[in-house]
Coordinates of C-alpha atoms and ligand atoms in Angstrom, one line a residue:
M63 CA -0.1 0.0 -0.3
R64 CA 1.4 4.0 -0.7
P65 CA 2.5 4.7 2.3
L66 CA 1.2 8.4 2.1
E67 CA -0.8 9.1 4.8
A68 CA -2.6 12.1 6.4
R69 CA -3.5 11.6 10.6
I70 CA -5.4 14.2 11.8
S71 CA -4.9 14.6 15.8
L72 CA -8.5 14.8 17.2
S73 CA -7.1 16.0 20.7
A74 CA -4.9 18.7 19.4
L75 CA -8.7 20.1 17.6
A76 CA -9.7 19.8 21.4
H77 CA -6.7 22.0 22.8
N78 CA -6.7 24.2 20.4
L79 CA -10.1 25.2 21.1
E80 CA -9.6 25.5 24.4
V81 CA -6.5 28.1 23.3
A82 CA -9.5 29.6 21.2
R83 CA -11.9 29.6 24.5
R84 CA -8.8 31.3 26.7
H85 CA -8.5 34.1 24.6
A86 CA -12.0 34.6 23.7
G87 CA -13.5 35.3 27.1
S88 CA -17.3 35.1 27.2
A89 CA -17.7 35.4 23.6
K90 CA -19.3 32.3 22.0
I91 CA -16.9 31.2 19.5
L92 CA -17.8 30.2 16.1
A93 CA -15.7 27.0 15.2
V94 CA -14.8 27.9 10.9
V95 CA -15.2 24.4 9.4
K96 CA -15.6 25.0 5.6
A97 CA -13.5 23.3 3.4
G98 CA -13.8 20.3 5.0
A99 CA -12.1 21.8 8.0
Y100 CA -9.9 23.3 6.2
G101 CA -8.5 19.6 5.1
H102 CA -9.2 17.9 7.9
G103 CA -12.6 16.0 7.0
L104 CA -15.7 17.6 8.0
V105 CA -17.1 15.2 9.8
R106 CA -14.5 14.2 12.7
S107 CA -13.4 18.2 13.2
A108 CA -16.8 18.8 14.1
R109 CA -17.1 16.6 16.3
A110 CA -13.6 16.7 17.9
L111 CA -14.4 20.5 18.1
A112 CA -17.7 19.7 19.9
E113 CA -17.4 22.1 22.7
A114 CA -17.6 25.1 20.6
D115 CA -20.7 27.6 20.6
G116 CA -21.7 27.1 16.5
Y117 CA -19.7 26.0 13.7
A118 CA -19.2 28.5 10.5
V119 CA -19.7 26.6 6.8
L120 CA -19.9 28.0 3.5
N121 CA -22.5 25.9 1.9
V122 CA -26.0 24.3 2.9
D123 CA -25.0 20.8 2.4
E124 CA -21.8 21.6 4.4
A125 CA -24.5 22.9 7.5
V126 CA -27.1 19.7 6.6
L127 CA -24.5 17.4 7.5
L128 CA -23.8 18.9 10.7
R129 CA -27.3 18.6 11.3
Q130 CA -27.9 15.4 10.2
L131 CA -24.6 13.9 12.8
G132 CA -27.0 15.9 15.1
I133 CA -26.0 19.0 15.9
E134 CA -28.1 21.2 17.1
K135 CA -25.7 24.2 17.8
P136 CA -25.9 27.1 15.6
I137 CA -24.5 27.5 12.0
L138 CA -23.5 30.2 10.0
M139 CA -23.2 29.9 6.7
L140 CA -20.4 32.6 5.9
E141 CA -21.7 33.6 2.0
G142 CA -24.8 33.4 2.9
P143 CA -27.8 32.3 0.1
F144 CA -26.6 31.6 -3.1
D145 CA -30.2 31.5 -4.2
A146 CA -33.4 31.8 -2.9
E147 CA -33.3 27.7 -2.4
D148 CA -30.4 28.1 -0.2
L149 CA -32.5 30.6 2.4
R150 CA -35.7 28.4 2.5
A151 CA -33.2 25.6 3.3
C152 CA -31.8 28.3 6.2
A153 CA -35.6 28.2 7.7
E154 CA -35.3 24.4 7.2
F155 CA -32.6 23.3 9.5
N156 CA -32.4 26.3 11.1
L157 CA -29.2 27.9 9.8
M158 CA -27.7 31.4 9.9
P159 CA -26.9 33.1 6.7
V160 CA -24.8 35.9 6.4
L161 CA -26.8 38.6 4.5
H162 CA -23.9 40.6 2.2
S163 CA -25.7 42.6 -0.3
P164 CA -29.3 43.2 -1.4
H165 CA -30.4 40.3 -3.7
Q166 CA -29.4 38.3 -0.7
L167 CA -32.4 40.6 1.8
A168 CA -34.9 40.0 -1.5
W169 CA -35.1 36.5 -1.1
L170 CA -36.5 37.0 2.7
Q171 CA -39.5 36.4 2.4
Q172 CA -39.5 33.0 0.9
A173 CA -38.3 31.9 4.0
A174 CA -41.0 29.7 5.6
A175 CA -39.2 30.8 9.0
P176 CA -38.1 33.9 10.7
L177 CA -33.9 33.8 11.2
S178 CA -31.2 34.5 12.8
V179 CA -28.4 36.7 10.2
F180 CA -26.1 38.3 10.5
L181 CA -25.8 42.2 8.9
K182 CA -22.6 42.5 6.9
F183 CA -20.9 45.1 6.6
N184 CA -17.5 45.7 4.0
T185 CA -15.3 48.2 5.7
G186 CA -12.0 48.2 4.0
M187 CA -11.7 44.5 2.1
N188 CA -14.2 45.2 -0.3
R189 CA -15.0 41.5 -0.9
L190 CA -18.4 41.3 1.1
G191 CA -20.3 43.7 2.5
F192 CA -23.0 46.5 2.8
P193 CA -21.3 49.6 2.3
L194 CA -20.5 51.3 5.1
A195 CA -22.3 54.6 4.8
E196 CA -25.5 52.6 4.1
F197 CA -25.7 51.0 7.4
E198 CA -28.6 53.0 9.1
K199 CA -30.9 52.1 6.0
I200 CA -29.5 48.4 5.5
L201 CA -30.2 48.0 9.6
E202 CA -33.7 49.6 8.9
R203 CA -34.7 47.9 6.3
A204 CA -33.4 44.4 7.8
R205 CA -35.0 45.5 11.3
A206 CA -38.3 46.0 9.0
E207 CA -37.8 42.1 7.8
A208 CA -41.0 39.6 8.9
K209 CA -38.6 37.3 7.9
V210 CA -35.7 38.7 10.8
S211 CA -35.6 37.4 14.3
Q212 CA -32.4 38.5 15.3
I213 CA -30.1 40.2 14.1
T214 CA -25.8 40.3 14.8
L215 CA -23.8 42.5 12.7
M216 CA -20.6 41.7 11.2
T217 CA -17.7 42.3 9.3
H218 CA -14.6 40.8 8.5
F219 CA -10.7 42.2 8.6
A220 CA -8.3 42.4 5.7
T221 CA -5.3 43.0 7.6
A222 CA -5.8 41.4 11.4
D223 CA -2.3 39.3 10.5
E224 CA 0.0 41.8 9.4
D225 CA 1.6 45.5 11.0
F226 CA -1.4 47.9 9.0
G227 CA -3.9 45.9 11.9
I228 CA -7.3 46.8 12.2
D229 CA -7.6 50.0 13.7
W230 CA -9.3 51.8 10.2
Q231 CA -11.2 48.8 9.6
W232 CA -11.9 48.5 13.3
R233 CA -13.4 52.2 14.6
N234 CA -15.3 53.1 11.2
F235 CA -17.3 50.0 12.4
I236 CA -17.6 49.8 15.6
V237 CA -18.7 53.5 16.4
R238 CA -21.8 52.5 14.2
A239 CA -22.9 48.8 15.8
G240 CA -21.8 49.7 19.3
A241 CA -24.7 52.8 19.0
S242 CA -27.0 50.6 17.5
G243 CA -26.7 47.7 20.4
L244 CA -27.1 44.9 18.3
P245 CA -24.6 41.7 18.8
V246 CA -21.2 41.8 17.0
S247 CA -19.1 39.3 15.2
A248 CA -15.3 40.8 13.3
A249 CA -13.1 38.5 15.0
N250 CA -11.3 35.9 13.1
S251 CA -8.4 33.8 14.3
A252 CA -5.6 36.7 13.7
A253 CA -8.0 39.4 15.6
L254 CA -9.3 36.8 17.9
L255 CA -5.2 36.1 19.2
R256 CA -4.2 40.3 18.4
Y257 CA -6.6 42.6 19.2
P258 CA -9.1 41.8 22.4
E259 CA -11.6 44.3 21.9
T260 CA -12.9 42.7 18.5
R261 CA -14.4 39.7 20.5
R262 CA -17.5 40.7 20.8
D263 CA -20.6 38.4 20.9
W264 CA -19.1 36.1 18.2
V265 CA -16.1 34.9 17.4
R266 CA -15.1 33.1 14.1
A267 CA -11.9 30.6 14.7
G268 CA -10.9 29.2 12.1
I269 CA -6.3 28.5 11.3
M270 CA -6.1 28.7 14.6
L271 CA -8.4 25.2 15.6
Y272 CA -6.8 23.7 12.7
G273 CA -2.9 24.8 14.8
A274 CA -1.4 27.0 12.7
S275 CA -0.4 30.6 13.1
P276 CA -2.2 33.4 11.2
F277 CA 1.2 35.1 12.0
A278 CA 3.8 35.6 9.6
D279 CA 6.4 36.6 12.6
V280 CA 4.9 34.4 15.3
S281 CA 5.2 30.7 15.7
A282 CA 1.9 28.0 16.5
A283 CA 4.2 27.3 19.0
E284 CA 4.8 30.2 21.1
L285 CA 1.0 30.9 20.7
D286 CA 0.6 27.2 22.5
L287 CA -1.1 25.6 19.6
R288 CA -0.6 22.4 18.3
P289 CA -0.6 21.2 15.0
A290 CA -3.9 19.2 13.9
M291 CA -2.7 17.7 10.5
T292 CA 0.6 15.4 10.3
L293 CA 1.6 14.4 6.7
H294 CA 3.1 11.4 6.7
S295 CA 5.1 8.8 3.3
R296 CA 8.2 7.2 3.5
I297 CA 11.3 7.0 1.3
I298 CA 10.1 4.4 -1.5
A299 CA 13.6 5.0 -4.0
L300 CA 17.4 6.0 -3.6
Q301 CA 19.3 7.5 -5.9
Q302 CA 23.2 8.1 -5.7
L303 CA 24.5 11.3 -7.8
K304 CA 27.6 12.5 -8.8
P305 CA 28.9 15.8 -9.0
G306 CA 26.5 17.4 -12.1
E307 CA 24.4 14.9 -12.2
A308 CA 20.1 16.4 -12.0
A309 CA 17.6 15.2 -9.9
G310 CA 13.6 15.5 -10.9
Y311 CA 11.8 17.5 -14.5
G312 CA 13.8 20.3 -15.6
L313 CA 17.0 19.0 -14.3
T314 CA 16.7 22.1 -12.1
Y315 CA 19.0 20.9 -9.2
M316 CA 22.0 19.8 -10.1
A317 CA 24.4 18.3 -7.4
D318 CA 27.3 19.5 -6.7
A319 CA 28.7 16.7 -4.3
P320 CA 28.2 13.9 -4.0
T321 CA 24.5 13.7 -3.2
R322 CA 22.1 11.0 -1.8
A323 CA 18.8 11.5 -3.1
G324 CA 15.6 9.5 -1.4
I325 CA 12.4 9.5 -3.7
V326 CA 9.6 10.1 -1.0
A327 CA 6.1 8.8 -2.4
C328 CA 4.2 11.4 -2.2
G329 CA 3.6 14.5 -4.6
Y330 CA 1.9 17.2 -6.2
A331 CA -1.3 15.3 -6.7
D332 CA -1.6 14.7 -3.0
G333 CA -1.4 18.3 -2.5
Y334 CA 1.7 19.1 -1.4
P335 CA 2.8 22.4 -3.5
R336 CA 4.7 22.0 -6.7
H337 CA 6.1 24.8 -6.3
A338 CA 7.9 24.3 -3.0
P339 CA 11.8 24.9 -4.6
T340 CA 15.0 23.0 -3.6
G341 CA 15.6 23.3 0.0
T342 CA 11.9 22.6 1.1
P343 CA 12.2 21.5 4.7
V344 CA 11.1 17.6 5.0
L345 CA 11.8 15.2 8.1
V346 CA 13.9 11.8 7.6
N347 CA 13.7 9.3 10.3
G348 CA 12.9 13.2 12.8
R349 CA 16.0 14.8 11.5
R350 CA 15.7 17.9 9.2
T351 CA 16.6 17.8 5.5
R352 CA 15.5 19.6 2.4
T353 CA 13.8 18.5 -1.2
L354 CA 15.5 18.6 -4.7
G355 CA 14.3 19.7 -7.4
R356 CA 10.3 19.7 -9.0
V357 CA 7.7 18.1 -7.0
S358 CA 6.8 15.3 -9.4
M359 CA 2.9 14.5 -9.6
D360 CA 2.9 11.5 -7.1
M361 CA 6.9 11.9 -5.7
L362 CA 9.7 14.5 -5.0
A363 CA 13.2 14.0 -3.6
V364 CA 14.9 14.6 -0.4
D365 CA 19.0 14.8 0.4
L366 CA 20.0 11.8 2.2
T367 CA 23.1 12.5 2.1
A368 CA 23.8 13.8 6.3
I369 CA 21.5 10.9 7.2
P370 CA 23.3 8.2 5.9
E371 CA 21.2 5.8 7.8
A372 CA 17.8 6.7 6.3
G373 CA 17.3 3.5 3.2
I374 CA 13.5 2.3 2.3
G375 CA 11.3 3.0 4.1
S376 CA 12.3 5.6 6.2
P377 CA 9.6 8.1 7.6
V378 CA 9.3 11.3 5.9
L379 CA 7.6 13.5 7.9
L380 CA 6.0 16.6 5.1
W381 CA 4.6 19.3 7.2
G382 CA 2.8 18.7 11.5
E383 CA 4.2 18.1 14.2
G384 CA 7.6 19.1 14.3
L385 CA 7.7 20.5 11.3
P386 CA 5.3 23.3 10.9
V387 CA 3.3 23.7 7.6
E388 CA 3.8 27.2 7.7
E389 CA 7.4 27.2 7.3
V390 CA 7.3 24.5 4.2
A391 CA 4.4 27.0 2.8
R392 CA 6.4 29.8 3.7
A393 CA 8.9 27.8 1.5
A394 CA 6.6 27.7 -1.6
G395 CA 5.0 31.1 -1.3
T396 CA 2.1 30.4 0.1
I397 CA 0.3 30.4 3.5
S398 CA -0.6 27.5 5.6
Y399 CA -4.3 27.8 4.9
E400 CA -3.7 26.3 1.2
L401 CA -1.5 23.1 2.1
L402 CA -4.3 22.1 4.5
C403 CA -7.3 22.8 2.0
A404 CA -5.3 21.7 -0.9
L405 CA -5.1 17.6 0.9
A406 CA -5.9 15.6 -2.2
P407 CA -8.9 13.6 -1.9
R408 CA -6.9 10.5 -2.3
V409 CA -4.9 11.0 0.8
A410 CA -5.9 8.9 3.2
L411 CA -6.8 10.3 6.6
K412 CA -6.4 8.8 10.0
E413 CA -7.6 9.8 13.2
E414 CA -5.2 9.7 15.9
Ligands
PLP712 C1 -12.5 31.8 7.0 C2 -12.9 32.6 7.7 C3 -12.9 33.1 8.9 C4 -11.5 32.4 9.4 O1 -10.8 33.2 9.2 P1 -9.3 32.6 9.8 O2 -8.2 33.4 9.8 O3 -8.7 30.5 9.5 O4 -9.9 32.2 11.5 C5 -13.6 34.0 9.4 N1 -14.6 34.9 8.6 C6 -14.6 34.7 7.7 C7 -16.1 35.2 7.3 C8 -14.1 34.0 7.2 O5 -14.3 33.6 5.8

């Protein structure tokens, strides 16, 4: 059997939720489980995160799956209804839709029962949300809606993880939201960890629950977060390169000294980033080394020159416990979110 597997630590998920709880104080936590719980598996992750106060998902299918598991907690639809039928499903399954655009307000009449809605305002990210300049008008309209039983005011930060911070968005939003007396939801993981003032009523914690740091300058370990996914494989072949010999497609890596290469059963069709250059960190037998040359569809090469005891069958850790996924992401010019979410369906997930 091909030796690649992603081990999912249920205790790490539960631990990270406790960390979120410490930061959230009296705010309620929506565990963000979109994209198959960031690649960790929706069902198992929702169960492991059972102490959350609710969940946030992308679409009705994910929400219904949670309801079918018997989960009765609040479920937020992060982008709201995509059509009128989604809006009807919100009433049927007791889901809380985000409403971010006028066409969604128009669908409200179709709901069979009044809904608790998250009214989303655009405070500078310019992705989803009503213009903040229309705050009073939109709020008035939502309050007059017979099919709205509860309104929570929501916004989303574009730079909570960066030096630019949240103030430029937060100040304009909270003067209006605060004056309304309605509940507020603003914080993602980065804001929850760094900007206590944004915690308010509902926080939306995603990446931190999976044990990755949202910040470039603070590690997950420093935040007391534990990686929930560890991607494991093994060495399936060995190559001895002489100086001047190359490895992999495009011959992008050329040995300048005798080099012992190991071929690992993991490639870009598994979700390992093809853009990871020579030198991307990897652990073999628990020891840190580097990738060599281009990542293939089903394989990649690693440098075993300094790990002479490694051979066929030696364990390889691509990311996770002992090698933060953030480091691999940085080397590949991307972020941990993308690597976790892009884990291919063909990779076996094993619970631990
Ligand atoms: C995905 C998402 C989150 C979670 O963000 P993290 O950075 O993973 O914590 C929060 N809010 C919204 C609207 C999202 O789409």
